[in-house]
Coordinates of C-alpha atoms in Angstrom, one line a residue:
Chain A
X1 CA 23.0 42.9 59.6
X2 CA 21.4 44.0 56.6
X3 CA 23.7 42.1 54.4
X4 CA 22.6 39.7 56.3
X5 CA 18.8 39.5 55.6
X6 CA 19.4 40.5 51.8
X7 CA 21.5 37.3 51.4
X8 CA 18.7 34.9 53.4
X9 CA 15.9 37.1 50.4
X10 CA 18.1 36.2 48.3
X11 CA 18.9 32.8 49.3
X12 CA 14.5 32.4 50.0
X13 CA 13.8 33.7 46.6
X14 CA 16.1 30.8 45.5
X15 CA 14.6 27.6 47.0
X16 CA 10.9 29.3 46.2
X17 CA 11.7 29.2 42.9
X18 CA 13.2 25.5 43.2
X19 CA 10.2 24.4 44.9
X20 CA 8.1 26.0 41.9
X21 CA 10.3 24.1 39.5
X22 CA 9.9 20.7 41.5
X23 CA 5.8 21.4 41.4
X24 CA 5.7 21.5 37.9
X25 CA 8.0 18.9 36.9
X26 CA 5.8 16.4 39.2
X27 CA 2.7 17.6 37.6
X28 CA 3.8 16.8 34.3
X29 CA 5.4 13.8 35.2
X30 CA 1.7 12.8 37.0
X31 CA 0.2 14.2 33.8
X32 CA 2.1 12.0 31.5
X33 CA 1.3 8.8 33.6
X34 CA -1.9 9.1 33.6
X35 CA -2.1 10.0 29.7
X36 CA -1.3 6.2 29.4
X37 CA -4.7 5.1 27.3
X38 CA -6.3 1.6 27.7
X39 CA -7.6 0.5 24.9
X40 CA -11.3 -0.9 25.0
X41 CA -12.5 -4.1 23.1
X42 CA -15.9 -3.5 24.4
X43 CA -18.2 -1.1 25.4
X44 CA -18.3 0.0 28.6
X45 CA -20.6 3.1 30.1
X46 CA -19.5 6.1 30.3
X47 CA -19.4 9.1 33.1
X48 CA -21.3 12.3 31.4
X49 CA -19.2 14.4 30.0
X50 CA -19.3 17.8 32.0
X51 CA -19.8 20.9 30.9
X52 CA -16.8 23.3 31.5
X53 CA -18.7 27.1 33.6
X54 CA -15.6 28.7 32.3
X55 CA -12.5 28.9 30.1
X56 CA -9.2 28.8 32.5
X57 CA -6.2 30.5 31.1
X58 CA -4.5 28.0 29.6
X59 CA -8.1 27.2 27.6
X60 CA -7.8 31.3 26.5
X61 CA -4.6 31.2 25.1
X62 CA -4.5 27.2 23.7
X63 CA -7.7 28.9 21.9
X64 CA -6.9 32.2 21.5
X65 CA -7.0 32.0 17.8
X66 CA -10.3 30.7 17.3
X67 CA -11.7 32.3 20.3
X68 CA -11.2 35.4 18.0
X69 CA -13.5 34.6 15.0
X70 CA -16.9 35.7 16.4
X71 CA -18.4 32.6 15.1
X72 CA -17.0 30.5 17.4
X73 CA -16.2 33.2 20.4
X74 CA -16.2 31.5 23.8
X75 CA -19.6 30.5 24.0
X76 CA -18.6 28.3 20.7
X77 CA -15.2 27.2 23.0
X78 CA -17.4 26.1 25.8
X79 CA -20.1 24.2 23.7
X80 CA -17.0 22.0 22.1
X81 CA -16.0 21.2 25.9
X82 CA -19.0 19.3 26.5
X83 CA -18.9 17.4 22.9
X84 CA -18.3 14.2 22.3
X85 CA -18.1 13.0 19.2
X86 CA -17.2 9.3 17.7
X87 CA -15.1 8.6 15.1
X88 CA -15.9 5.6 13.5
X89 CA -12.6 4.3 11.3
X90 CA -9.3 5.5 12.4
X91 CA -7.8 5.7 8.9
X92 CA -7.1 8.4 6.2
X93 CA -10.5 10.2 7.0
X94 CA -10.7 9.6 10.6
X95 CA -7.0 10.2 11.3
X96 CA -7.2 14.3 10.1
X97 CA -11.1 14.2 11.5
X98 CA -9.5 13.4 14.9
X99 CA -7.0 15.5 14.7
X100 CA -8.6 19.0 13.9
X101 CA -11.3 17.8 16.5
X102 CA -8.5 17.4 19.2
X103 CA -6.2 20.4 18.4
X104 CA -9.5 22.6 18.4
X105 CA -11.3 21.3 21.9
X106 CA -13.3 18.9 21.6
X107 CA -14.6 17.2 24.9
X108 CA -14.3 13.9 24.7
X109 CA -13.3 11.9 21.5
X110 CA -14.5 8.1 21.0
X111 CA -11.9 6.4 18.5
X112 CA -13.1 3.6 16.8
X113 CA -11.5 0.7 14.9
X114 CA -10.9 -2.8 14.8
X115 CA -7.5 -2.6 12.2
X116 CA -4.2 -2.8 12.9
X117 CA -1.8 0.0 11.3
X118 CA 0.1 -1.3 8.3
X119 CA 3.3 0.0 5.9
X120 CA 0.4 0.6 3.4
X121 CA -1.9 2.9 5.9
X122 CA 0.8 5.5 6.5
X123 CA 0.7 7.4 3.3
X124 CA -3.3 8.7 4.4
X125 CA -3.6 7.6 7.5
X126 CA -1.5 10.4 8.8
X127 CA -1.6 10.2 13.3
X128 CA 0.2 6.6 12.5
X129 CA 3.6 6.7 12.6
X130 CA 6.3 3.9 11.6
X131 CA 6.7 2.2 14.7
X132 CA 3.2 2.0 15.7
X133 CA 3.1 -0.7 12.8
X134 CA 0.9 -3.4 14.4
X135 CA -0.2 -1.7 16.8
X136 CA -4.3 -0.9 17.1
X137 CA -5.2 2.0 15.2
X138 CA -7.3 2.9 17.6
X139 CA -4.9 3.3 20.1
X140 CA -2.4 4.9 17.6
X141 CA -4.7 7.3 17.2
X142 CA -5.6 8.0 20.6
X143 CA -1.6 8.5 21.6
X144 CA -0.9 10.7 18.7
X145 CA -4.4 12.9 19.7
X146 CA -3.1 13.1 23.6
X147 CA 0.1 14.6 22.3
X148 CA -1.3 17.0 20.9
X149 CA -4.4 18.1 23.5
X150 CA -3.8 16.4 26.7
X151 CA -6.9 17.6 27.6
X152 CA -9.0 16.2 25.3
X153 CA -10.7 12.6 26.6
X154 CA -9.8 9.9 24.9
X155 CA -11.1 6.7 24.6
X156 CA -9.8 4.1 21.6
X157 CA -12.5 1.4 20.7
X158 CA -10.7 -1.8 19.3
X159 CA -13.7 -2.9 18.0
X160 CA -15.8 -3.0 14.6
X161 CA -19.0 -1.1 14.6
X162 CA -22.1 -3.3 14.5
X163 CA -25.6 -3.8 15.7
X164 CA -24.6 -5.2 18.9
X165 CA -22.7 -2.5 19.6
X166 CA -24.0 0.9 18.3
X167 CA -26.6 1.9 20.5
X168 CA -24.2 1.6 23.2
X169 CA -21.7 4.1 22.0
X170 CA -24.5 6.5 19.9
X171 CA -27.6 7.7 21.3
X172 CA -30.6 8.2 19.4
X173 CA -30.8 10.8 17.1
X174 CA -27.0 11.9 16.9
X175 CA -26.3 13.7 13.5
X176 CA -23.8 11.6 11.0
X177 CA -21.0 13.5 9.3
X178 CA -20.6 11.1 6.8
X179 CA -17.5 11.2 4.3
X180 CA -15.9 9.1 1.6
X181 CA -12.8 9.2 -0.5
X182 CA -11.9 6.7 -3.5
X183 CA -9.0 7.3 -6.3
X184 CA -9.2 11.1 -7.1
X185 CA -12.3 11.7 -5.7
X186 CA -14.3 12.8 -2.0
X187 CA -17.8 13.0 -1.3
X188 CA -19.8 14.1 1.7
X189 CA -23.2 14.5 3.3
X190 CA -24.2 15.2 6.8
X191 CA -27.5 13.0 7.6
X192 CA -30.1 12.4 10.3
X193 CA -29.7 16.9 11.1
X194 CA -32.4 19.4 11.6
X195 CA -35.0 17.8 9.8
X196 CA -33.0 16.2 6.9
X197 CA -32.5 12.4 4.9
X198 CA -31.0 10.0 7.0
X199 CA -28.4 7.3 5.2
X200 CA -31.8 5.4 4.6
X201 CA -33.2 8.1 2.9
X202 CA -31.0 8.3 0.3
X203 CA -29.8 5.1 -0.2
X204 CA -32.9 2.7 0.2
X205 CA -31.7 -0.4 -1.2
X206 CA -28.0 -1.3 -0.6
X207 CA -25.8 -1.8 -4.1
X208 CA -24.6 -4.8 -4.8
X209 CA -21.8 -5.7 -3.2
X210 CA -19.2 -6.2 -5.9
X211 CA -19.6 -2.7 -7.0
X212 CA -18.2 -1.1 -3.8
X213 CA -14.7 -0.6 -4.4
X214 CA -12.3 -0.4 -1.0
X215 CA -9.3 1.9 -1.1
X216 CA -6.8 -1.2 -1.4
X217 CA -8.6 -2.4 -4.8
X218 CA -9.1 1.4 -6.1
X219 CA -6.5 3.2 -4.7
X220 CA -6.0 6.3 -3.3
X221 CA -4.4 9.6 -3.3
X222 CA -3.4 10.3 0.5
X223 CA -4.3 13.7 0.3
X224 CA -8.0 13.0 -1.4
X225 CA -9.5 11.2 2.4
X226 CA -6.9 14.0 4.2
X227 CA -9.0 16.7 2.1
X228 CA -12.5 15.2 2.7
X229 CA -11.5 14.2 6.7
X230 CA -10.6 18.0 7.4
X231 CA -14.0 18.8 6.0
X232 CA -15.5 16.5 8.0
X233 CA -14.1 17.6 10.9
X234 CA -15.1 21.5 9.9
X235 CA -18.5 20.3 9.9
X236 CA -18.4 18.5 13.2
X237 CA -16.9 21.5 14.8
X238 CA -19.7 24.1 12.9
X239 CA -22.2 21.5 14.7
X240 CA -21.1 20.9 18.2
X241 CA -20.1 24.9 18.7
X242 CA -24.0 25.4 17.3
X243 CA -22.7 27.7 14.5
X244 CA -24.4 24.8 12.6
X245 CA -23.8 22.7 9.1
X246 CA -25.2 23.6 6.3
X247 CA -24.0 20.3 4.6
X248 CA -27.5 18.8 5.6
X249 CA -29.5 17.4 2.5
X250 CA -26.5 18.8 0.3
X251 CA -24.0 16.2 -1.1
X252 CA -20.7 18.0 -1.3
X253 CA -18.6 16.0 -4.2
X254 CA -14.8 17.3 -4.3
X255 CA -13.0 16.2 -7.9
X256 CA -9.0 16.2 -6.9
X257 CA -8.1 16.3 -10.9
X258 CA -9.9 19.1 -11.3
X259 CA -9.1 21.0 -7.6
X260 CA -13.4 21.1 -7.7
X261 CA -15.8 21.3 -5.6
X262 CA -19.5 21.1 -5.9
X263 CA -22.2 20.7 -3.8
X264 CA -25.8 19.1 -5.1
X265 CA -29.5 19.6 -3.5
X266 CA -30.5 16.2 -2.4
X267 CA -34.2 14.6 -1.7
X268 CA -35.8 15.8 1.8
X269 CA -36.6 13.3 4.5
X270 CA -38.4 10.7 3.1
X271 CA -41.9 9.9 4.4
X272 CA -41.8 6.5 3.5
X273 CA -38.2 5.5 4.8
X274 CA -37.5 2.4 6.5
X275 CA -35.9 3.7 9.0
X276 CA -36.8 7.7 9.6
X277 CA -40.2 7.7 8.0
X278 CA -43.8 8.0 9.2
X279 CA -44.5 3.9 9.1
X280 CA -40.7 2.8 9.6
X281 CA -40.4 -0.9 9.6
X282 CA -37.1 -1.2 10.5
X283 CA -37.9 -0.8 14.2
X284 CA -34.5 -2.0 16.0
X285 CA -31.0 -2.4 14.8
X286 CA -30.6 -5.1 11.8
X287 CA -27.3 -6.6 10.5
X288 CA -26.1 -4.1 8.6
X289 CA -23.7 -6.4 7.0
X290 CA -25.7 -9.5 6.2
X291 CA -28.3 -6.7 4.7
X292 CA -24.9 -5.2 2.6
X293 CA -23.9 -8.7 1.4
X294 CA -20.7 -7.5 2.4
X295 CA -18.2 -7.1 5.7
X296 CA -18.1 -3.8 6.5
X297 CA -14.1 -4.2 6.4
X298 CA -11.4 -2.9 4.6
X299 CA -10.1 -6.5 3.8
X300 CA -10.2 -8.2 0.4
X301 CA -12.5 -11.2 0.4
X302 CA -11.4 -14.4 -1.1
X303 CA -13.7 -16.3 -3.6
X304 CA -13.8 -19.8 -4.9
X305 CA -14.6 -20.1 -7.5
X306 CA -12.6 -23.1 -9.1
X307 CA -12.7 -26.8 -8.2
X308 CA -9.1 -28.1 -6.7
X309 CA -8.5 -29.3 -9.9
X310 CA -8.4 -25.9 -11.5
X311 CA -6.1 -24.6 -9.2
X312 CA -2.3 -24.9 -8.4
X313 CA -0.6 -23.3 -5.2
X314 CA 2.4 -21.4 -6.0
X315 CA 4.6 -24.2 -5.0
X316 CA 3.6 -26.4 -7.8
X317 CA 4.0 -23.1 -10.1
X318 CA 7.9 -23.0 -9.1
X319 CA 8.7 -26.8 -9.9
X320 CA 6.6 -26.3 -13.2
X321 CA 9.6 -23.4 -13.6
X322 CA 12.0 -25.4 -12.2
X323 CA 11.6 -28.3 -14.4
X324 CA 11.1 -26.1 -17.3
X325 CA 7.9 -27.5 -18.5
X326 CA 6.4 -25.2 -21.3
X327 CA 3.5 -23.3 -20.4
X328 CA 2.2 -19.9 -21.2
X329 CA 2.0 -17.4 -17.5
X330 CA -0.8 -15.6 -18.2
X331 CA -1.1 -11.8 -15.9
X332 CA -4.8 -10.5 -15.5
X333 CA -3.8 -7.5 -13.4
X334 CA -4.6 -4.0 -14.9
X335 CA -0.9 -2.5 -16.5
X336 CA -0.4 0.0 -13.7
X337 CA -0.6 -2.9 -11.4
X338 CA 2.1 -4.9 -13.7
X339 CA 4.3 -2.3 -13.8
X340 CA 4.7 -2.0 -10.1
X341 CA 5.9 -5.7 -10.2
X342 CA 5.6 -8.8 -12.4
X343 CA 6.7 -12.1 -13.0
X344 CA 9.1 -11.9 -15.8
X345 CA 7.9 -15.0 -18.1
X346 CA 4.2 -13.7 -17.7
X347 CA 2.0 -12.3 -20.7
X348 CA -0.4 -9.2 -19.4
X349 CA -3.9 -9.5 -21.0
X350 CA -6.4 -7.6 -18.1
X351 CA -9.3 -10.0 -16.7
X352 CA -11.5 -6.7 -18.8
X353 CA -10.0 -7.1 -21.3
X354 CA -10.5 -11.0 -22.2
X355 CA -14.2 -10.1 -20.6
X356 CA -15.0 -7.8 -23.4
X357 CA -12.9 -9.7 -26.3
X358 CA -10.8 -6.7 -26.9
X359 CA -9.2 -7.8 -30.3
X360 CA -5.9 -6.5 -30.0
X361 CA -5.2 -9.0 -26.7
X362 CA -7.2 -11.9 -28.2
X363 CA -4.9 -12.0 -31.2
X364 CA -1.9 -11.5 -28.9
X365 CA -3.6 -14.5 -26.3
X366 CA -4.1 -16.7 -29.8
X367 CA -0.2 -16.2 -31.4
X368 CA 1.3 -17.0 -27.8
X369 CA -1.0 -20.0 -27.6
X370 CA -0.2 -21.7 -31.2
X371 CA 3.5 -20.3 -30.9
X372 CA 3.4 -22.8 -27.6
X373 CA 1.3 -25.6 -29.3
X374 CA 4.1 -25.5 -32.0
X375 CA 6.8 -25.9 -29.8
X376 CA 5.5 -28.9 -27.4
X377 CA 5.1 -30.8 -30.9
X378 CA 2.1 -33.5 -31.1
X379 CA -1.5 -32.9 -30.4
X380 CA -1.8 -31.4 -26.7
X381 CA -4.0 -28.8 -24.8
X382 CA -1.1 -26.5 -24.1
X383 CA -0.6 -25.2 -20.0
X384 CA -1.9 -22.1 -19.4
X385 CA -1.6 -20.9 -16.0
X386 CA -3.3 -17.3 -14.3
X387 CA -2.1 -15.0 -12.3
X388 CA -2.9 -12.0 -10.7
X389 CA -2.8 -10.3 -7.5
X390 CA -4.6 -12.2 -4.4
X391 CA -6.0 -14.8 -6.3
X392 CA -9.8 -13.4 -7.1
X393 CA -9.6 -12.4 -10.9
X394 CA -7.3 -14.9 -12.1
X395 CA -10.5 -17.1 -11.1
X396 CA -12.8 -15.6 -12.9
X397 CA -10.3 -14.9 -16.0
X398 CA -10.1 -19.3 -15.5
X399 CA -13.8 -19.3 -16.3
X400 CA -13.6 -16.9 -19.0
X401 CA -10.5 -18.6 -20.9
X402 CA -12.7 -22.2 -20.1
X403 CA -15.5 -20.8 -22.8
X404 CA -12.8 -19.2 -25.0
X405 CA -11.0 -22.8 -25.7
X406 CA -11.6 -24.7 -28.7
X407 CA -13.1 -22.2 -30.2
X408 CA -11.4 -18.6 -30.1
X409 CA -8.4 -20.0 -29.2
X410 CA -6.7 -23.5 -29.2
X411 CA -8.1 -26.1 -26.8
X412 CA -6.2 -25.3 -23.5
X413 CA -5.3 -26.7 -20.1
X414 CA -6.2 -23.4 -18.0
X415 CA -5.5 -23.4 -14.4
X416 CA -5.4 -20.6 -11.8
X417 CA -2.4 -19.9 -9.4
X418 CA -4.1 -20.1 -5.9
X419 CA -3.0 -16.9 -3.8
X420 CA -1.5 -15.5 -7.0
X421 CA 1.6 -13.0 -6.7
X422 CA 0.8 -12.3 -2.8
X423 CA 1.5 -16.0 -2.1
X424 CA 4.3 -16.1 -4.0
X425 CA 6.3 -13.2 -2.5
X426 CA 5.1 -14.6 1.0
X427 CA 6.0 -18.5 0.6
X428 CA 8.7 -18.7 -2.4
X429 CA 10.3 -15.2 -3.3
X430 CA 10.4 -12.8 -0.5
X431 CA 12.2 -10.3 -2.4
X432 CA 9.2 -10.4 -4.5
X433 CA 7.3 -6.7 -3.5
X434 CA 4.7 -6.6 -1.9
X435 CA 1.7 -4.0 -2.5
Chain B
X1 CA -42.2 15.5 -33.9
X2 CA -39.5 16.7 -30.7
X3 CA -36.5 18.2 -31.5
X4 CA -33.3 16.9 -30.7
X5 CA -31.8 17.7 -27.1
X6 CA -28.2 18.2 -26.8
X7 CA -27.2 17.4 -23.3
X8 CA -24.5 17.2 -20.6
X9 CA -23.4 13.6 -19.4
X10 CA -21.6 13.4 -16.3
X11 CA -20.1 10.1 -14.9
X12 CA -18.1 9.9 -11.4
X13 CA -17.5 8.1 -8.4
X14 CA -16.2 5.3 -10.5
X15 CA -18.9 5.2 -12.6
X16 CA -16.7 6.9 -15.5
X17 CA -15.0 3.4 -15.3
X18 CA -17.6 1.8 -17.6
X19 CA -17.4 4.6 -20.0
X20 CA -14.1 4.4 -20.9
X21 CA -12.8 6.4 -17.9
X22 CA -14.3 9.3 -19.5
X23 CA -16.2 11.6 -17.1
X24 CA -17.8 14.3 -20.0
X25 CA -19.9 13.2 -22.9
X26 CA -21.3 16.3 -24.9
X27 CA -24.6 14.1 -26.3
X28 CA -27.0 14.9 -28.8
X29 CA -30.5 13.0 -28.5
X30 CA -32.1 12.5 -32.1
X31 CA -35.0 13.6 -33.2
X32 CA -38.1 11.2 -32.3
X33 CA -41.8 11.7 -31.6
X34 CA -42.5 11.9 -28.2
X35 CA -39.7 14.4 -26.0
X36 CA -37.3 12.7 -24.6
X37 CA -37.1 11.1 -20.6
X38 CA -34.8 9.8 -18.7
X39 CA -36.0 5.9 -18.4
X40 CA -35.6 6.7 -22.9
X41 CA -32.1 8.5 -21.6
X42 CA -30.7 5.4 -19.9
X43 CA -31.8 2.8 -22.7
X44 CA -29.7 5.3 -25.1
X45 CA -26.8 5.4 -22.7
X46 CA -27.0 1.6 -22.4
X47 CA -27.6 1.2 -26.4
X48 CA -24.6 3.7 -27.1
X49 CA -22.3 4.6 -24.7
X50 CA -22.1 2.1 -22.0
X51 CA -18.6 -0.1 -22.7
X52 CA -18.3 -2.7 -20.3
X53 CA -21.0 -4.4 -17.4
X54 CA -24.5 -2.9 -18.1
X55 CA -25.5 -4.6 -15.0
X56 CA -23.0 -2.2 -12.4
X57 CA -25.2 0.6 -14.5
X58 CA -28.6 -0.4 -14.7
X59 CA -31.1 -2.5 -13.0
X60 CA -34.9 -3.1 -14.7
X61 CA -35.5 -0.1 -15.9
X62 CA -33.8 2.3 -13.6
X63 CA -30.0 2.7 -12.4
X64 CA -28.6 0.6 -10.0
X65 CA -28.8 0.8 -6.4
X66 CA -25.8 3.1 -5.0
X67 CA -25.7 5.5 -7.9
X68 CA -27.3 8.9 -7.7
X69 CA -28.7 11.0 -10.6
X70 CA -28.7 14.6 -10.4
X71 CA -30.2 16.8 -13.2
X72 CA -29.1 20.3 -13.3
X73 CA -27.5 19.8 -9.7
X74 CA -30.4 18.2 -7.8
X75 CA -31.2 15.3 -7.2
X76 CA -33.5 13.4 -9.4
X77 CA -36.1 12.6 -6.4
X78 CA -36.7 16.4 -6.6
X79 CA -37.3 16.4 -10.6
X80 CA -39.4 13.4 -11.1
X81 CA -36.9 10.9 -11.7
X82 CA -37.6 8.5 -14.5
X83 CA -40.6 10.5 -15.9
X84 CA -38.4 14.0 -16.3
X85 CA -38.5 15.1 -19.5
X86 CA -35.0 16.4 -21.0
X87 CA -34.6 20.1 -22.0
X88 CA -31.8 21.1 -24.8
X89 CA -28.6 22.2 -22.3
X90 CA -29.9 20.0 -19.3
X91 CA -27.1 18.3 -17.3
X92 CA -27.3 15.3 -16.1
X93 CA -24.8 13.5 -13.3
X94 CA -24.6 9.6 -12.4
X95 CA -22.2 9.4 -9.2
X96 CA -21.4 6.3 -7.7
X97 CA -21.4 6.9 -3.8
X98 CA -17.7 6.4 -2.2
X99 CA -17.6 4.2 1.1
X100 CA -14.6 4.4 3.6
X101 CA -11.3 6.0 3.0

């Protein structure tokens, strides 16, 4: 008898824990499914975020850690619950931003961008992985965050940031944690805080557009916009936990050569800004990128400026090789772009360089001239033809050679090579690389 | 007569790109009558130092829109900008401002 009832415990204790095991698989399995993000090419409202009354178990020891540090304690927790914060630019900023934000709480996480991950992202832009080449960054981003804190909201915008658009996704008055990272170098601000500049502020007039240099012309060191997003997201979290920033009206500029960092006292609030000030007249969203002169994108523009007649397409270029016709291939790239890849015929004088006249590369640019005027025979304007990378400076070194012919060098024939090495990899050498 | 001032040049952002890619410059200021500001400071930098595109440097007669001067790490809003007169050691910053990453 009693061996009887021990064996149905026994046999009880069994299923009960089956039944527990069952539970939880489903609710993972439901948890999972419904982890599968949409991604948003507009704006649509929102549902308030609400505000957690207490920290379950799970929250306690997910945040144990942090909930340590008496700066943040559980009051701090609780105030991150019912944040949401927008990242605008899933790249090699936003990608750590979102990430620290996620893995420490945040609420609800808007992830904004209207790009599509590339081979060339994934050395910064570190949520992307390989296979989510192609894919929306946004979306990328958002899958990579879930992993990591299911319960963080997530909501990937597939859009660009504009006038149309940003009053629906920020409300008035919402403080910017504003970072930027070029080459070696980081810089960041927090505007629009407790009584401090806004972007207007500080930067009244936009600069000219050809100054701003984008991280595919420049460059970057992966870790540099890795460095300056973490920071970003420190502030964000000191902010939205009400510890509070104390980057406001300070421009923190970090030097990667150097392993620096220094931080600068910046104007106050500007009574007479457009936008913040005591008589603003810029009274409702403008476009930002018509007042830029430039798109707020990531993408190299192309100019024109060369008649047709100027310009070949890299198929004439390959039956000028082909048929051996002399010419001179001139390379306008900067050496450390040349010696990830060149032609091997070409002659590398930088566009700066012929700019400036720098006297060693106009005597090299006049001997390869004459040497080619000697060896066509007769009295002709020898070929020259420019190159470069997309197709932008070998215009403008086209112009520049123009005024140099006849005169500091023999009379010429110059022409640009439309597209320039890009355009050749993609339509007559695909083993060409690729950068 | 003023003095000569010896003073700090810092370029960055990319703004050391028109210098050279130098970031220092250790400058010394001759002597001249009146003491030294910074509208005289960027005609010497233009006149003396400045290699390649005044125009990504300067526009009229102060610097170009996007680059921020800081003397002795403020910002020049808070030190008179164009009118503030240089002291011997002073150090003075011209940071082009980074967009995007």
């Amino acid at each position: 008898m009693t061996d009887e009832v021990g064996c149905l415990k026994a046999q009880l204790e069994e299923k009960d824990k089956e039944i527990v095991a069952l539970k939880n698989k489903l609710a993972h399995l439901e948890k999972s499914n419904a982890s599968v993000l949409e991604l948003y090419e507009k704006v649509t409202p929102l549902t308030p975020l609400k505000a957690k009354a207490s920290l379950s178990n799970e929250d306690i020891m997910r945040y144990s850690r942090q909930l340590l540090l008496p700066e943040l304690g559980v009051q701090g927790q609780l105030n991150l619950s019912k944040t949401s914060v927008l990242v605008v630019g899933c790249g090699g900023l936003g990608c750590p931003l979102a990430q620290y934000l996620a893995a420490a709480g945040i609420g609800r996480l808007g992830l904004l961008d209207y790009d599509e991950v590339e081979l060339s992202n994934l050395h910064r832009q570190v949520l992307h992985g390989e296979e989510n080449q192609d894919q929306a960054k946004a979306l990328s981003a958002a899958n990579a965050v879930k992993r990591l804190n299911s319960t963080v909201e997530c909501i990937p915008y597939h859009l660009q940031l504009s006038s149309e658009n940003a009053l629906q996704l920020i409300q008035h008055g919402k403080p910017l944690v504003s970072a930027g990272a070029l080459r070696m170098e980081g810089q960041l601000t927090v505007y629009n805080y407790r009584g401090g500049p806004c972007y207007r502020c500080l930067y009244p007039v936009p600069p000219p557009s050809e100054t701003v240099t984008n991280c595919s012309d420049g460059g970057v060191l992966g870790v540099v916009p890795g460095i300056m997003g973490c920071f970003q997201a420190l502030e964000v979290l000191k902010i939205a936990s009400g510890q509070g920033s104390s980057c406001s009206q300070q421009l923190v500029m970090f030097d990667a050569q150097d392993a620096r960092f220094r931080s600068i006292k910046l104007r106050p609030k500007q009574a007479g800004c457009a936008v913040c000030g005591e008589n603003p007249s810029v009274t409702r969203l403008v476009d930002y990128e018509a007042f830029c002169g430039s798109a707020a994108t990531d993408k190299c523009r192309k100019l024109n400026l060369l008649s047709r007649d100027q310009r070949i397409t890299v198929q004439d270029y390959k039956s000028i090789i082909d048929t051996a016709e002399p010419h001179l291939l001139l390379d306008v790239r900067p050496l450390v772009e040349v010696d990830i890849c060149h032609l091997p015929t070409s002659l590398n004088i930088p566009l700066s360089s012929l700019e400036y006249r720098k006297s060693e590369h106009i005597q090299l640019l006049q001997e390869s001239i004459s040497q080619l005027k000697q060896q066509m025979e007769g009295d002709c304007r020898p070929p020259v033809y420019v190159i470069c990378k997309m197709g932008n400076d070998s215009q403008k070194a086209v112009q520049v050679m123009e005024k140099m012919s006849g005169s500091e060098v023999d009379s010429i024939t110059v022409k640009d090579i439309s597209g320039g090495l890009m355009a050749w990899a993609n339509r007559i050498d695909p083993t060409f690389p690729q950068y | 007569m003023a003095a000569p001032v010896v003073i700090h040049l810092e370029f960055g952002g990319g703004a050391e790109l028109l210098f050279n890619g130098v970031k220092d410059h250790h400058v010394t200021l001759p002597s001249q009558p009146d003491p030294w500001d910074v509208k005289q400071l960027l005609v010497w930098i233009q006149q003396n130092l400045l290699k390649e595109r005044p125009e990504l440097f300067v526009q009229g007669d102060s610097v170009r829109p996007g680059i921020l001067v800081l003397i002795n790490d403020a910002d020049w809003e808070l030190m008179g900008e164009l009118e503030y007169q240089l002291q011997d050691q002073d150090n003075v910053v011209f940071i082009s401002t980074l967009h995007g990453g």
